[in-house]
């Protein structure tokens, strides 16, 4: 059956468990999977800057024996000649087995998934809306640290308004019983419209210090300057450093989707609770698991 991965809710809890198990197997014995996707092609369409997501998808495909083709920058494809994205994705459907799309426009990956007939589409981030494969990286990291997705006090800090990773992580976490602290300047707080739909209790906080001692997960984010309107300015004063961490729990999991700008001081990097570099690697492993899962759903016989 054709399946897409556009928002965290596209996978059931059972399917998340399958992906987490698969990721564990992949991490333990990657050699077993080296040729599994030989001859398979991933189409990669990135209309926004990306390092981790783009390269981890490409690395994931290569490590499974497959290949990636890139549409490239707008100037080098026929989009520059006025070809529509709808036509482009139909052409790529003939060339590839699945597609990964990142766009500035919200819901573009979803729209293109409705144009194709037999091409699984993965949302690699659409505007401020969603970034479900970042959530895969986040939850594997949380699972490694805490062994569960419930009963956690999760602090989210920085730009909670324009950051799509925050919305997707909360969408996943809100299915379980958790608590949230939103540490952000007022103009970068989680919009009320979203916060009011959360099922778990949440509180807005004015500093990291007032809450750090009680957190199980701290999800730091950068200010998403590129999403501001013309003339719009926002700043976040919150910087995590070694001094603030003195008051934190031993098993606090510090996450950041990266790139970091200056919201985590480099002296935190050596702290065993700093998991963001592992999180980036986890992103590749979970993307390997996702690719295998979606191709197996489409064709069977892969897993
Ligand atoms: C995130 C994104 O693109 O939304 N980056 C990523 O995929 N790791 C977060 C960000 O850009 O701040």
Coordinates of C-alpha atoms and ligand atoms in Angstrom, one line a residue:
X1 CA 0.0 0.0 0.0
X2 CA 1.3 3.5 -0.8
X3 CA 2.2 5.4 2.4
X4 CA 3.5 8.9 2.9
X5 CA 5.2 10.4 5.9
X6 CA 4.0 14.0 6.1
X7 CA 3.2 14.6 9.8
X8 CA 4.0 12.6 12.9
X9 CA 0.4 11.3 13.0
X10 CA 0.9 9.4 9.8
X11 CA 2.5 6.5 11.7
X12 CA 0.7 4.5 14.4
X13 CA 2.3 3.9 17.8
X14 CA 2.9 0.3 16.8
X15 CA 4.6 1.5 13.6
X16 CA 6.8 3.8 15.7
X17 CA 7.8 0.8 17.8
X18 CA 8.7 -1.0 14.6
X19 CA 10.9 1.8 13.4
X20 CA 12.7 2.1 16.8
X21 CA 13.3 -1.7 16.8
X22 CA 14.6 -1.5 13.2
X23 CA 16.9 1.4 14.1
X24 CA 18.3 -0.7 16.9
X25 CA 19.0 -3.6 14.6
X26 CA 20.5 -1.2 12.0
X27 CA 22.8 0.4 14.5
X28 CA 23.9 -3.1 15.8
X29 CA 24.4 -4.8 12.5
X30 CA 24.4 -2.5 9.6
X31 CA 26.3 -4.9 7.4
X32 CA 23.2 -7.1 7.1
X33 CA 21.4 -4.3 5.2
X34 CA 24.2 -3.1 3.0
X35 CA 22.7 -4.3 -0.3
X36 CA 19.0 -4.4 0.6
X37 CA 18.1 -1.4 -1.6
X38 CA 20.5 -2.1 -4.5
X39 CA 19.2 -0.4 -7.6
X40 CA 16.6 1.7 -5.7
X41 CA 16.5 5.4 -6.2
X42 CA 15.5 8.2 -3.8
X43 CA 14.5 11.5 -5.4
X44 CA 15.6 14.5 -3.3
X45 CA 13.9 17.9 -3.7
X46 CA 15.2 20.5 -1.3
X47 CA 14.0 24.0 -1.8
X48 CA 15.4 25.3 1.5
X49 CA 18.9 25.1 3.0
X50 CA 19.7 21.9 4.7
X51 CA 22.8 20.0 5.9
X52 CA 21.7 17.2 8.2
X53 CA 18.3 16.3 6.7
X54 CA 19.5 16.3 3.1
X55 CA 22.8 14.6 3.7
X56 CA 21.4 12.1 6.2
X57 CA 18.8 11.0 3.7
X58 CA 21.5 10.6 1.1
X59 CA 23.8 8.7 3.5
X60 CA 20.9 6.5 4.6
X61 CA 20.1 5.5 1.0
X62 CA 23.8 4.9 0.2
X63 CA 24.3 2.8 3.4
X64 CA 21.4 0.6 2.3
X65 CA 22.8 0.1 -1.2
X66 CA 20.6 2.6 -3.0
X67 CA 21.2 5.9 -4.8
X68 CA 19.9 9.4 -4.6
X69 CA 19.1 11.8 -7.4
X70 CA 18.8 15.5 -6.7
X71 CA 16.6 18.0 -8.4
X72 CA 19.2 20.6 -7.4
X73 CA 18.8 24.3 -7.1
X74 CA 15.9 25.9 -9.0
X75 CA 18.3 27.4 -11.6
X76 CA 19.6 24.0 -12.8
X77 CA 16.2 22.2 -13.2
X78 CA 13.4 22.9 -15.7
X79 CA 11.6 24.8 -13.0
X80 CA 13.7 27.6 -14.3
X81 CA 12.0 27.2 -17.7
X82 CA 8.6 27.5 -16.1
X83 CA 7.8 23.8 -15.6
X84 CA 5.4 23.2 -12.7
X85 CA 6.3 21.3 -9.6
X86 CA 3.3 19.0 -10.3
X87 CA 4.8 18.0 -13.7
X88 CA 8.3 17.7 -12.1
X89 CA 7.1 15.2 -9.5
X90 CA 5.3 13.1 -12.1
X91 CA 8.5 12.8 -14.0
X92 CA 10.4 11.9 -10.9
X93 CA 7.8 9.2 -10.2
X94 CA 9.1 7.5 -13.3
X95 CA 12.7 7.7 -12.2
X96 CA 12.6 6.9 -8.5
X97 CA 11.1 4.7 -5.8
X98 CA 10.4 7.3 -3.2
X99 CA 10.9 11.1 -2.8
X100 CA 11.9 13.4 0.0
X101 CA 10.8 17.1 -0.2
X102 CA 11.7 20.2 1.8
X103 CA 9.9 23.4 1.1
X104 CA 9.4 26.9 2.3
X105 CA 5.7 26.6 1.6
X106 CA 3.6 24.8 4.1
X107 CA 1.8 21.7 2.9
X108 CA 3.8 21.5 -0.4
X109 CA 5.0 17.9 0.3
X110 CA 1.4 16.9 1.0
X111 CA 0.2 18.6 -2.1
X112 CA 2.7 16.8 -4.3
X113 CA 1.9 13.5 -2.6
X114 CA -1.6 13.9 -3.9
X115 CA -0.3 14.4 -7.5
X116 CA 1.6 11.0 -7.7
X117 CA 0.1 7.6 -7.8
X118 CA 2.9 5.3 -6.6
X119 CA 5.6 7.4 -5.0
X120 CA 5.9 7.5 -1.3
X121 CA 6.6 11.1 -0.3
X122 CA 8.5 12.1 2.9
X123 CA 8.2 15.6 4.3
X124 CA 11.7 16.9 5.2
X125 CA 10.3 20.1 6.6
X126 CA 7.6 22.4 5.2
X127 CA 7.8 26.0 6.3
X128 CA 6.8 26.4 10.0
X129 CA 4.3 23.5 9.7
X130 CA 6.1 20.2 10.3
X131 CA 9.3 18.3 10.3
X132 CA 8.4 14.7 11.1
X133 CA 11.7 13.0 10.3
X134 CA 13.4 15.4 12.8
X135 CA 10.9 14.0 15.3
X136 CA 12.2 10.5 14.4
X137 CA 15.7 11.6 15.4
X138 CA 14.4 13.3 18.6
X139 CA 12.4 10.3 19.8
X140 CA 15.2 7.7 19.3
X141 CA 17.4 10.0 21.3
X142 CA 14.8 10.4 24.1
X143 CA 14.2 6.7 24.1
X144 CA 17.9 5.9 24.5
X145 CA 18.1 8.4 27.4
X146 CA 14.8 7.5 29.2
X147 CA 13.5 4.3 27.8
X148 CA 10.0 5.8 27.5
X149 CA 7.9 8.5 26.0
X150 CA 5.6 9.2 28.9
X151 CA 5.9 10.7 32.4
X152 CA 8.5 13.2 31.2
X153 CA 8.8 16.9 31.9
X154 CA 9.9 18.3 28.6
X155 CA 11.3 21.9 28.4
X156 CA 11.3 23.5 25.0
X157 CA 13.4 26.7 24.7
X158 CA 14.1 29.4 22.2
X159 CA 11.9 30.0 19.1
X160 CA 8.8 28.1 19.8
X161 CA 6.7 30.0 17.2
X162 CA 8.6 29.7 13.9
X163 CA 10.3 26.3 14.7
X164 CA 8.6 23.4 12.9
X165 CA 10.6 20.8 14.9
X166 CA 8.8 21.9 18.0
X167 CA 5.3 21.4 16.6
X168 CA 6.2 17.9 15.3
X169 CA 7.8 16.8 18.6
X170 CA 4.8 18.1 20.6
X171 CA 2.5 16.3 18.2
X172 CA 4.3 13.0 18.9
X173 CA 4.7 13.6 22.7
X174 CA 1.2 14.7 23.3
X175 CA -0.2 11.3 22.6
X176 CA 1.3 10.2 25.9
X177 CA 1.1 11.7 29.4
X178 CA 3.8 14.3 29.7
X179 CA 4.3 17.9 31.0
X180 CA 5.8 20.8 29.1
X181 CA 7.6 24.0 30.0
X182 CA 7.9 26.6 27.3
X183 CA 10.9 28.8 27.8
X184 CA 10.7 31.6 25.2
X185 CA 10.3 35.4 24.9
X186 CA 6.7 36.3 24.6
X187 CA 6.9 37.1 20.9
X188 CA 8.4 33.6 20.2
X189 CA 6.1 31.6 22.4
X190 CA 4.0 28.6 21.2
X191 CA 1.0 30.3 19.6
X192 CA -2.1 30.0 21.8
X193 CA -4.0 28.4 18.9
X194 CA -1.6 25.4 19.0
X195 CA -1.1 25.4 22.8
X196 CA -4.8 25.3 23.5
X197 CA -5.1 22.1 21.6
X198 CA -2.5 20.3 23.6
X199 CA -3.8 17.6 25.9
X200 CA -0.9 17.7 28.4
X201 CA -0.4 20.4 30.9
X202 CA 2.0 23.2 29.9
X203 CA 3.4 26.3 31.4
X204 CA 5.3 29.3 30.0
X205 CA 8.5 30.1 31.8
X206 CA 10.7 33.2 31.9
X207 CA 14.0 31.6 32.5
X208 CA 15.9 28.3 32.2
X209 CA 17.1 28.5 35.8
X210 CA 13.6 28.4 37.3
X211 CA 12.8 25.0 35.7
X212 CA 16.1 23.3 34.8
X213 CA 16.2 21.2 38.0
X214 CA 12.9 19.5 37.2
X215 CA 13.4 18.7 33.5
X216 CA 13.9 15.3 32.0
X217 CA 14.4 16.6 28.4
X218 CA 15.5 20.0 27.3
X219 CA 14.9 20.8 23.7
X220 CA 16.9 23.9 22.6
X221 CA 16.2 25.6 19.3
X222 CA 17.6 28.5 17.4
X223 CA 15.7 31.6 16.3
X224 CA 14.3 31.0 12.8
X225 CA 15.2 34.4 11.4
X226 CA 14.6 33.4 7.8
X227 CA 10.8 33.0 8.6
X228 CA 10.3 36.5 9.8
X229 CA 8.3 38.9 7.7
X230 CA 9.9 42.1 6.2
X231 CA 11.1 44.4 9.0
X232 CA 10.2 41.8 11.7
X233 CA 12.8 41.3 14.5
X234 CA 12.9 38.8 17.3
X235 CA 15.6 37.7 19.8
X236 CA 15.8 35.0 22.4
X237 CA 18.0 35.8 25.4
X238 CA 18.2 32.1 26.5
X239 CA 21.6 30.5 26.4
X240 CA 22.3 27.1 27.9
X241 CA 25.8 26.9 29.6
X242 CA 27.7 24.8 32.0
X243 CA 26.7 27.0 35.0
X244 CA 23.0 26.6 34.4
X245 CA 23.4 22.9 34.0
X246 CA 24.8 22.6 37.5
X247 CA 21.2 22.6 38.8
X248 CA 20.0 19.9 36.3
X249 CA 19.2 16.3 36.8
X250 CA 21.8 13.6 36.2
X251 CA 19.8 12.1 33.4
X252 CA 18.6 15.2 31.7
X253 CA 18.6 14.7 27.9
X254 CA 19.8 17.9 26.1
X255 CA 18.5 18.0 22.5
X256 CA 18.8 20.4 19.7
X257 CA 17.8 19.8 16.1
X258 CA 20.8 21.9 15.0
X259 CA 22.1 24.0 13.5
X260 CA 23.1 25.8 16.7
X261 CA 23.8 29.5 16.5
X262 CA 24.7 30.6 20.1
X263 CA 21.9 29.2 22.2
X264 CA 24.1 26.4 23.6
X265 CA 27.6 27.4 24.8
X266 CA 30.3 25.1 23.5
X267 CA 31.3 24.3 27.1
X268 CA 28.1 22.1 27.3
X269 CA 29.3 19.9 24.4
X270 CA 31.5 17.8 26.7
X271 CA 28.7 17.2 29.2
X272 CA 27.4 13.6 29.0
X273 CA 23.9 15.0 29.0
X274 CA 24.5 16.8 25.7
X275 CA 23.0 14.5 23.2
X276 CA 22.6 16.7 20.1
X277 CA 25.4 15.2 18.1
X278 CA 24.2 11.7 18.8
X279 CA 20.7 13.0 17.9
X280 CA 22.0 14.0 14.4
X281 CA 23.4 10.6 13.8
X282 CA 20.2 9.0 15.1
X283 CA 18.5 11.0 12.4
X284 CA 20.3 9.1 9.7
X285 CA 19.5 5.7 11.4
X286 CA 15.8 6.5 11.7
X287 CA 15.7 7.7 8.1
X288 CA 17.2 4.4 7.1
X289 CA 14.5 2.7 9.1
X290 CA 11.8 4.9 7.6
X291 CA 12.9 4.3 4.0
X292 CA 12.9 0.6 4.5
X293 CA 9.5 0.8 6.2
X294 CA 7.8 2.9 3.4
X295 CA 9.3 0.7 0.6
X296 CA 8.2 -2.4 2.4
X297 CA 4.7 -1.0 2.7
X298 CA 4.7 -0.2 -1.0
X299 CA 6.2 -3.4 -2.4
X300 CA 6.4 -5.9 0.5
X301 CA 9.2 -8.4 0.7
X302 CA 11.8 -5.9 1.9
X303 CA 11.6 -6.5 5.7
Ligands
LIG1 C1 15.7 22.1 11.6 C2 14.8 22.6 10.5 O1 15.3 22.6 9.3 O2 13.7 22.9 10.8 N1 17.0 21.7 11.1 C3 17.1 20.4 10.9 O3 16.4 19.8 10.0 N2 17.9 19.7 11.7 C4 15.9 23.2 12.6 C5 16.5 24.5 12.3 O4 16.8 24.8 11.1 O5 16.6 25.3 13.2

